[in-house]
């Protein structure tokens, strides 16, 4: 889809200096004599005033939103029951060039015994996350044999002051479940203005989360605690959301390379 380029009166490239990639923003047409970038991807900057485009970071005031949906979603925990949901829906709003508030609702959820799982007793089979904080980061940003290899991720963690991502119960109140930690999925596409925003949360063939950390950071994964009566036990968890497709409310770009 072609992106509509809109100029911002009085905005200069210096005002919107890139603070650290990856980040979300807009590559927009600049006023004559003020542009830095020669192309509408805003990857490689030229001399000030010689380009036709400039980069503007997303701000909270803009209220840039996104939404998406996925098919079967699976929460797998070592040594415990598996939670399967038939579909998922995701929504959020960017609060800056790297961060967003996020909410995910999982539908048609059951455990391995076939009991329905839900966050609220009145909404059977519906599991909703608590408020989440999403953050962009590099999964990979390397140069090998002269070729740049880049992958960007979106880390979902509890939003302050919450400590859990999800709380729900299965089979009435027979079993309560709390999911904490965080989970990273890949986000695409990169380095072009688009309304498309796809997240990839998946598991490897060996049963590990496909992305366990951002480059250079410590491991960042999920733990789930199951409580039945006075007995509780926890295990490492993974999250899969199959075939997620999403969109921004307006054309945006995840800038992952360039200057």
mmCIF file of C-alpha atoms in Angstrom:
data_model
loop_
_atom_site.group_PDB
_atom_site.id
_atom_site.type_symbol
_atom_site.label_atom_id
_atom_site.label_comp_id
_atom_site.label_asym_id
_atom_site.label_seq_id
_atom_site.Cartn_x
_atom_site.Cartn_y
_atom_site.Cartn_z
ATOM 1 C CA UNK A 1 0.000 0.000 0.000
ATOM 2 C CA UNK A 2 1.374 3.402 -0.898
ATOM 3 C CA UNK A 3 1.923 5.666 2.079
ATOM 4 C CA UNK A 4 0.573 9.198 2.110
ATOM 5 C CA UNK A 5 3.390 11.653 2.862
ATOM 6 C CA UNK A 6 2.372 14.687 4.880
ATOM 7 C CA UNK A 7 4.668 17.607 5.578
ATOM 8 C CA UNK A 8 4.905 19.157 9.037
ATOM 9 C CA UNK A 9 5.142 22.948 8.933
ATOM 10 C CA UNK A 10 8.149 24.313 10.803
ATOM 11 C CA UNK A 11 9.646 20.888 11.519
ATOM 12 C CA UNK A 12 13.358 20.487 10.852
ATOM 13 C CA UNK A 13 15.496 17.359 10.793
ATOM 14 C CA UNK A 14 17.480 18.686 13.761
ATOM 15 C CA UNK A 15 14.303 18.794 15.860
ATOM 16 C CA UNK A 16 13.706 15.108 15.242
ATOM 17 C CA UNK A 17 17.225 13.737 15.672
ATOM 18 C CA UNK A 18 17.273 9.941 15.774
ATOM 19 C CA UNK A 19 17.847 8.966 19.417
ATOM 20 C CA UNK A 20 18.506 5.255 19.007
ATOM 21 C CA UNK A 21 17.264 2.517 16.735
ATOM 22 C CA UNK A 22 15.007 0.663 16.341
ATOM 23 C CA UNK A 23 12.194 3.154 16.669
ATOM 24 C CA UNK A 24 8.793 4.004 15.249
ATOM 25 C CA UNK A 25 8.082 7.159 13.313
ATOM 26 C CA UNK A 26 7.159 8.675 9.983
ATOM 27 C CA UNK A 27 9.243 9.496 6.932
ATOM 28 C CA UNK A 28 7.487 12.590 5.609
ATOM 29 C CA UNK A 29 7.962 15.056 2.804
ATOM 30 C CA UNK A 30 9.982 18.049 3.968
ATOM 31 C CA UNK A 31 9.591 21.723 3.188
ATOM 32 C CA UNK A 32 11.919 22.844 0.361
ATOM 33 C CA UNK A 33 15.496 23.262 1.557
ATOM 34 C CA UNK A 34 14.956 21.490 4.899
ATOM 35 C CA UNK A 35 15.038 17.773 4.063
ATOM 36 C CA UNK A 36 17.850 15.403 4.999
ATOM 37 C CA UNK A 37 16.812 12.109 3.375
ATOM 38 C CA UNK A 38 16.711 11.633 -0.418
ATOM 39 C CA UNK A 39 14.172 8.758 -0.348
ATOM 40 C CA UNK A 40 10.844 8.098 1.362
ATOM 41 C CA UNK A 41 12.299 5.378 3.619
ATOM 42 C CA UNK A 42 14.547 7.800 5.570
ATOM 43 C CA UNK A 43 17.400 5.298 5.830
ATOM 44 C CA UNK A 44 20.522 7.109 4.654
ATOM 45 C CA UNK A 45 20.799 10.816 5.426
ATOM 46 C CA UNK A 46 22.465 13.307 3.133
ATOM 47 C CA UNK A 47 23.620 16.828 3.801
ATOM 48 C CA UNK A 48 21.072 19.068 5.572
ATOM 49 C CA UNK A 49 18.762 20.768 3.103
ATOM 50 C CA UNK A 50 19.609 18.491 0.174
ATOM 51 C CA UNK A 51 16.907 15.872 0.710
ATOM 52 C CA UNK A 52 13.171 15.752 0.139
ATOM 53 C CA UNK A 53 12.182 13.871 3.302
ATOM 54 C CA UNK A 54 12.652 14.029 7.070
ATOM 55 C CA UNK A 55 12.186 11.606 9.953
ATOM 56 C CA UNK A 56 9.674 12.334 12.724
ATOM 57 C CA UNK A 57 9.511 10.081 15.785
ATOM 58 C CA UNK A 58 6.154 8.989 17.154
ATOM 59 C CA UNK A 59 5.053 10.777 20.337
ATOM 60 C CA UNK A 60 2.385 9.942 22.909
ATOM 61 C CA UNK A 61 0.432 13.039 21.910
ATOM 62 C CA UNK A 62 -0.157 11.609 18.426
ATOM 63 C CA UNK A 63 -2.051 8.601 19.844
ATOM 64 C CA UNK A 64 -0.918 6.244 17.062
ATOM 65 C CA UNK A 65 -2.817 2.989 17.521
ATOM 66 C CA UNK A 66 -2.532 -0.526 16.142
ATOM 67 C CA UNK A 67 -4.620 -3.687 16.146
ATOM 68 C CA UNK A 68 -4.321 -7.258 14.987
ATOM 69 C CA UNK A 69 -5.672 -10.774 15.205
ATOM 70 C CA UNK A 70 -4.228 -14.264 15.279
ATOM 71 C CA UNK A 71 -5.381 -17.853 15.045
ATOM 72 C CA UNK A 72 -4.666 -20.641 17.536
ATOM 73 C CA UNK A 73 -2.700 -19.428 20.572
ATOM 74 C CA UNK A 74 -0.889 -21.814 22.908
ATOM 75 C CA UNK A 75 0.592 -21.314 26.378
ATOM 76 C CA UNK A 76 2.867 -24.267 27.138
ATOM 77 C CA UNK A 77 4.422 -24.754 30.583
ATOM 78 C CA UNK A 78 6.992 -27.395 31.484
ATOM 79 C CA UNK A 79 5.407 -30.083 33.666
ATOM 80 C CA UNK A 80 1.921 -28.559 33.556
ATOM 81 C CA UNK A 81 -1.266 -28.441 31.526
ATOM 82 C CA UNK A 82 -1.249 -26.682 28.145
ATOM 83 C CA UNK A 83 -3.664 -23.809 27.537
ATOM 84 C CA UNK A 84 -5.037 -23.606 23.995
ATOM 85 C CA UNK A 85 -7.162 -20.787 22.596
ATOM 86 C CA UNK A 86 -8.836 -20.762 19.193
ATOM 87 C CA UNK A 87 -7.920 -17.150 18.379
ATOM 88 C CA UNK A 88 -6.443 -13.915 19.703
ATOM 89 C CA UNK A 89 -7.068 -10.204 19.209
ATOM 90 C CA UNK A 90 -4.513 -7.498 19.973
ATOM 91 C CA UNK A 91 -4.722 -3.727 20.317
ATOM 92 C CA UNK A 92 -2.452 -0.970 21.529
ATOM 93 C CA UNK A 93 -1.243 2.602 21.365
ATOM 94 C CA UNK A 94 2.305 3.864 20.967
ATOM 95 C CA UNK A 95 3.463 6.114 23.804
ATOM 96 C CA UNK A 96 6.768 7.006 22.147
ATOM 97 C CA UNK A 97 9.188 5.835 19.454
ATOM 98 C CA UNK A 98 9.996 2.585 21.283
ATOM 99 C CA UNK A 99 7.118 1.876 23.660
ATOM 100 C CA UNK A 100 3.405 1.092 23.558
ATOM 101 C CA UNK A 101 0.535 0.099 25.803
ATOM 102 C CA UNK A 102 -0.871 -3.270 24.719
ATOM 103 C CA UNK A 103 -3.869 -5.494 25.429
ATOM 104 C CA UNK A 104 -4.429 -9.038 24.152
ATOM 105 C CA UNK A 105 -7.632 -11.069 24.410
ATOM 106 C CA UNK A 106 -7.564 -14.821 23.810
ATOM 107 C CA UNK A 107 -10.791 -16.550 22.784
ATOM 108 C CA UNK A 108 -12.067 -20.120 23.094
ATOM 109 C CA UNK A 109 -9.531 -21.128 25.749
ATOM 110 C CA UNK A 110 -9.332 -24.572 27.377
ATOM 111 C CA UNK A 111 -6.747 -26.590 29.304
ATOM 112 C CA UNK A 112 -5.518 -30.101 28.482
ATOM 113 C CA UNK A 113 -8.477 -31.618 30.348
ATOM 114 C CA UNK A 114 -10.937 -29.661 28.216
ATOM 115 C CA UNK A 115 -12.012 -27.291 31.004
ATOM 116 C CA UNK A 116 -12.728 -23.720 29.952
ATOM 117 C CA UNK A 117 -10.253 -21.045 31.078
ATOM 118 C CA UNK A 118 -11.187 -17.406 31.653
ATOM 119 C CA UNK A 119 -10.064 -14.202 33.327
ATOM 120 C CA UNK A 120 -13.610 -13.343 34.434
ATOM 121 C CA UNK A 121 -16.118 -16.009 35.536
ATOM 122 C CA UNK A 122 -18.853 -14.468 33.384
ATOM 123 C CA UNK A 123 -16.812 -14.648 30.150
ATOM 124 C CA UNK A 124 -16.238 -18.369 29.696
ATOM 125 C CA UNK A 125 -13.234 -19.291 27.574
ATOM 126 C CA UNK A 126 -12.014 -15.680 27.358
ATOM 127 C CA UNK A 127 -8.560 -14.828 28.734
ATOM 128 C CA UNK A 128 -7.495 -11.172 28.785
ATOM 129 C CA UNK A 129 -4.091 -9.793 29.644
ATOM 130 C CA UNK A 130 -3.558 -7.188 32.305
ATOM 131 C CA UNK A 131 -2.188 -3.860 30.949
ATOM 132 C CA UNK A 132 1.028 -4.622 29.067
ATOM 133 C CA UNK A 133 4.046 -2.531 28.084
ATOM 134 C CA UNK A 134 5.462 -3.211 24.629
ATOM 135 C CA UNK A 135 9.032 -2.262 23.733
ATOM 136 C CA UNK A 136 10.958 -2.381 20.443
ATOM 137 C CA UNK A 137 14.494 -3.776 20.452
ATOM 138 C CA UNK A 138 17.048 -5.513 18.261
ATOM 139 C CA UNK A 139 16.923 -9.290 18.156
ATOM 140 C CA UNK A 140 19.853 -9.138 15.776
ATOM 141 C CA UNK A 141 21.876 -6.238 14.392
ATOM 142 C CA UNK A 142 25.068 -7.611 12.897
ATOM 143 C CA UNK A 143 27.326 -7.285 9.881
ATOM 144 C CA UNK A 144 28.525 -10.575 8.397
ATOM 145 C CA UNK A 145 30.706 -10.727 5.295
ATOM 146 C CA UNK A 146 29.778 -7.148 4.512
ATOM 147 C CA UNK A 147 26.028 -7.779 4.794
ATOM 148 C CA UNK A 148 23.878 -6.242 7.521
ATOM 149 C CA UNK A 149 21.545 -8.719 9.233
ATOM 150 C CA UNK A 150 18.721 -7.097 11.189
ATOM 151 C CA UNK A 151 15.744 -8.475 13.103
ATOM 152 C CA UNK A 152 13.544 -6.374 15.397
ATOM 153 C CA UNK A 153 11.437 -7.664 18.264
ATOM 154 C CA UNK A 154 8.522 -6.475 20.397
ATOM 155 C CA UNK A 155 8.834 -7.338 24.092
ATOM 156 C CA UNK A 156 5.618 -7.675 26.098
ATOM 157 C CA UNK A 157 5.932 -7.204 29.866
ATOM 158 C CA UNK A 158 3.593 -6.198 32.725
ATOM 159 C CA UNK A 159 2.858 -2.489 32.827
ATOM 160 C CA UNK A 160 3.754 -0.821 36.135
ATOM 161 C CA UNK A 161 2.461 -1.350 38.837
ATOM 162 C CA UNK A 162 1.338 -4.846 37.750
ATOM 163 C CA UNK A 163 3.647 -7.847 38.164
ATOM 164 C CA UNK A 164 1.722 -10.368 36.019
ATOM 165 C CA UNK A 165 0.904 -10.461 32.322
ATOM 166 C CA UNK A 166 -2.168 -12.647 32.723
ATOM 167 C CA UNK A 167 -4.292 -14.016 35.567
ATOM 168 C CA UNK A 168 -7.018 -16.576 34.871
ATOM 169 C CA UNK A 169 -8.692 -19.716 36.167
ATOM 170 C CA UNK A 170 -9.756 -23.000 34.615
ATOM 171 C CA UNK A 171 -12.685 -25.252 35.499
ATOM 172 C CA UNK A 172 -14.573 -22.808 37.687
ATOM 173 C CA UNK A 173 -12.209 -21.917 40.524
ATOM 174 C CA UNK A 174 -10.539 -25.328 40.628
ATOM 175 C CA UNK A 175 -7.262 -23.992 39.257
ATOM 176 C CA UNK A 176 -5.896 -20.438 39.134
ATOM 177 C CA UNK A 177 -3.058 -19.432 36.834
ATOM 178 C CA UNK A 178 -0.663 -16.470 36.857
ATOM 179 C CA UNK A 179 1.759 -15.693 34.010
ATOM 180 C CA UNK A 180 4.720 -13.394 34.714
ATOM 181 C CA UNK A 181 8.038 -12.426 33.119
ATOM 182 C CA UNK A 182 7.916 -11.219 29.522
ATOM 183 C CA UNK A 183 7.827 -12.561 25.976
ATOM 184 C CA UNK A 184 9.509 -11.295 22.805
ATOM 185 C CA UNK A 185 8.160 -11.744 19.292
ATOM 186 C CA UNK A 186 9.494 -10.564 15.978
ATOM 187 C CA UNK A 187 7.823 -7.557 14.330
ATOM 188 C CA UNK A 188 7.648 -6.850 10.580
ATOM 189 C CA UNK A 189 7.944 -5.066 8.171
ATOM 190 C CA UNK A 190 10.910 -2.743 8.713
ATOM 191 C CA UNK A 191 12.313 0.385 7.090
ATOM 192 C CA UNK A 192 9.334 1.423 5.003
ATOM 193 C CA UNK A 193 6.175 3.429 5.510
ATOM 194 C CA UNK A 194 3.218 1.068 5.761
ATOM 195 C CA UNK A 195 -0.016 0.344 7.615
ATOM 196 C CA UNK A 196 0.999 -3.311 8.069
ATOM 197 C CA UNK A 197 2.242 -4.377 11.520
ATOM 198 C CA UNK A 198 2.720 -8.126 12.017
ATOM 199 C CA UNK A 199 3.909 -9.832 15.210
ATOM 200 C CA UNK A 200 5.474 -13.315 15.264
ATOM 201 C CA UNK A 201 5.340 -15.098 18.622
ATOM 202 C CA UNK A 202 6.394 -18.706 18.076
ATOM 203 C CA UNK A 203 8.244 -21.673 19.561
ATOM 204 C CA UNK A 204 11.190 -23.640 18.164
ATOM 205 C CA UNK A 205 11.106 -27.375 17.401
ATOM 206 C CA UNK A 206 12.964 -27.960 20.675
ATOM 207 C CA UNK A 207 10.189 -26.245 22.647
ATOM 208 C CA UNK A 208 11.896 -22.938 23.416
ATOM 209 C CA UNK A 209 10.564 -19.457 22.736
ATOM 210 C CA UNK A 210 11.941 -18.518 19.307
ATOM 211 C CA UNK A 211 13.209 -15.201 20.704
ATOM 212 C CA UNK A 212 14.404 -15.322 24.319
ATOM 213 C CA UNK A 213 16.232 -11.992 24.562
ATOM 214 C CA UNK A 214 17.211 -8.798 22.817
ATOM 215 C CA UNK A 215 20.762 -8.624 21.505
ATOM 216 C CA UNK A 216 23.184 -7.987 24.369
ATOM 217 C CA UNK A 217 20.471 -8.307 27.036
ATOM 218 C CA UNK A 218 19.764 -11.111 29.549
ATOM 219 C CA UNK A 219 17.213 -13.837 28.867
ATOM 220 C CA UNK A 220 13.654 -12.513 28.992
ATOM 221 C CA UNK A 221 10.978 -15.244 29.085
ATOM 222 C CA UNK A 222 7.748 -16.375 30.755
ATOM 223 C CA UNK A 223 6.997 -18.293 33.948
ATOM 224 C CA UNK A 224 3.553 -19.623 34.833
ATOM 225 C CA UNK A 225 2.324 -20.511 38.323
ATOM 226 C CA UNK A 226 -0.592 -22.926 38.783
ATOM 227 C CA UNK A 227 -2.472 -22.951 42.087
ATOM 228 C CA UNK A 228 -5.017 -25.537 43.176
ATOM 229 C CA UNK A 229 -6.225 -25.202 46.747
ATOM 230 C CA UNK A 230 -3.140 -24.588 48.900
ATOM 231 C CA UNK A 231 -0.768 -26.208 46.396
ATOM 232 C CA UNK A 232 1.219 -24.106 43.906
ATOM 233 C CA UNK A 233 3.886 -24.972 41.355
ATOM 234 C CA UNK A 234 5.619 -23.041 38.577
ATOM 235 C CA UNK A 235 7.342 -23.782 35.307
ATOM 236 C CA UNK A 236 9.010 -22.091 32.353
ATOM 237 C CA UNK A 237 6.479 -21.179 29.655
ATOM 238 C CA UNK A 238 6.290 -20.363 25.968
ATOM 239 C CA UNK A 239 3.647 -18.492 23.977
ATOM 240 C CA UNK A 240 2.608 -19.113 20.392
ATOM 241 C CA UNK A 241 0.185 -16.897 18.456
ATOM 242 C CA UNK A 242 -0.311 -18.385 15.012
ATOM 243 C CA UNK A 243 -0.730 -16.286 11.845
ATOM 244 C CA UNK A 244 -1.015 -12.881 13.538
ATOM 245 C CA UNK A 245 -1.711 -10.029 11.129
ATOM 246 C CA UNK A 246 -2.135 -6.409 12.149
ATOM 247 C CA UNK A 247 -2.324 -2.799 11.070
ATOM 248 C CA UNK A 248 -1.412 0.693 12.243
ATOM 249 C CA UNK A 249 -4.209 3.258 12.284
ATOM 250 C CA UNK A 250 -2.097 5.412 9.918
ATOM 251 C CA UNK A 251 1.067 4.669 7.868
ATOM 252 C CA UNK A 252 4.153 4.365 10.089
ATOM 253 C CA UNK A 253 7.683 2.990 9.804
ATOM 254 C CA UNK A 254 9.900 0.949 12.089
ATOM 255 C CA UNK A 255 13.317 2.436 11.411
ATOM 256 C CA UNK A 256 15.925 -0.262 12.009
ATOM 257 C CA UNK A 257 18.887 0.842 9.928
ATOM 258 C CA UNK A 258 20.500 3.987 8.610
ATOM 259 C CA UNK A 259 21.041 7.266 10.400
#
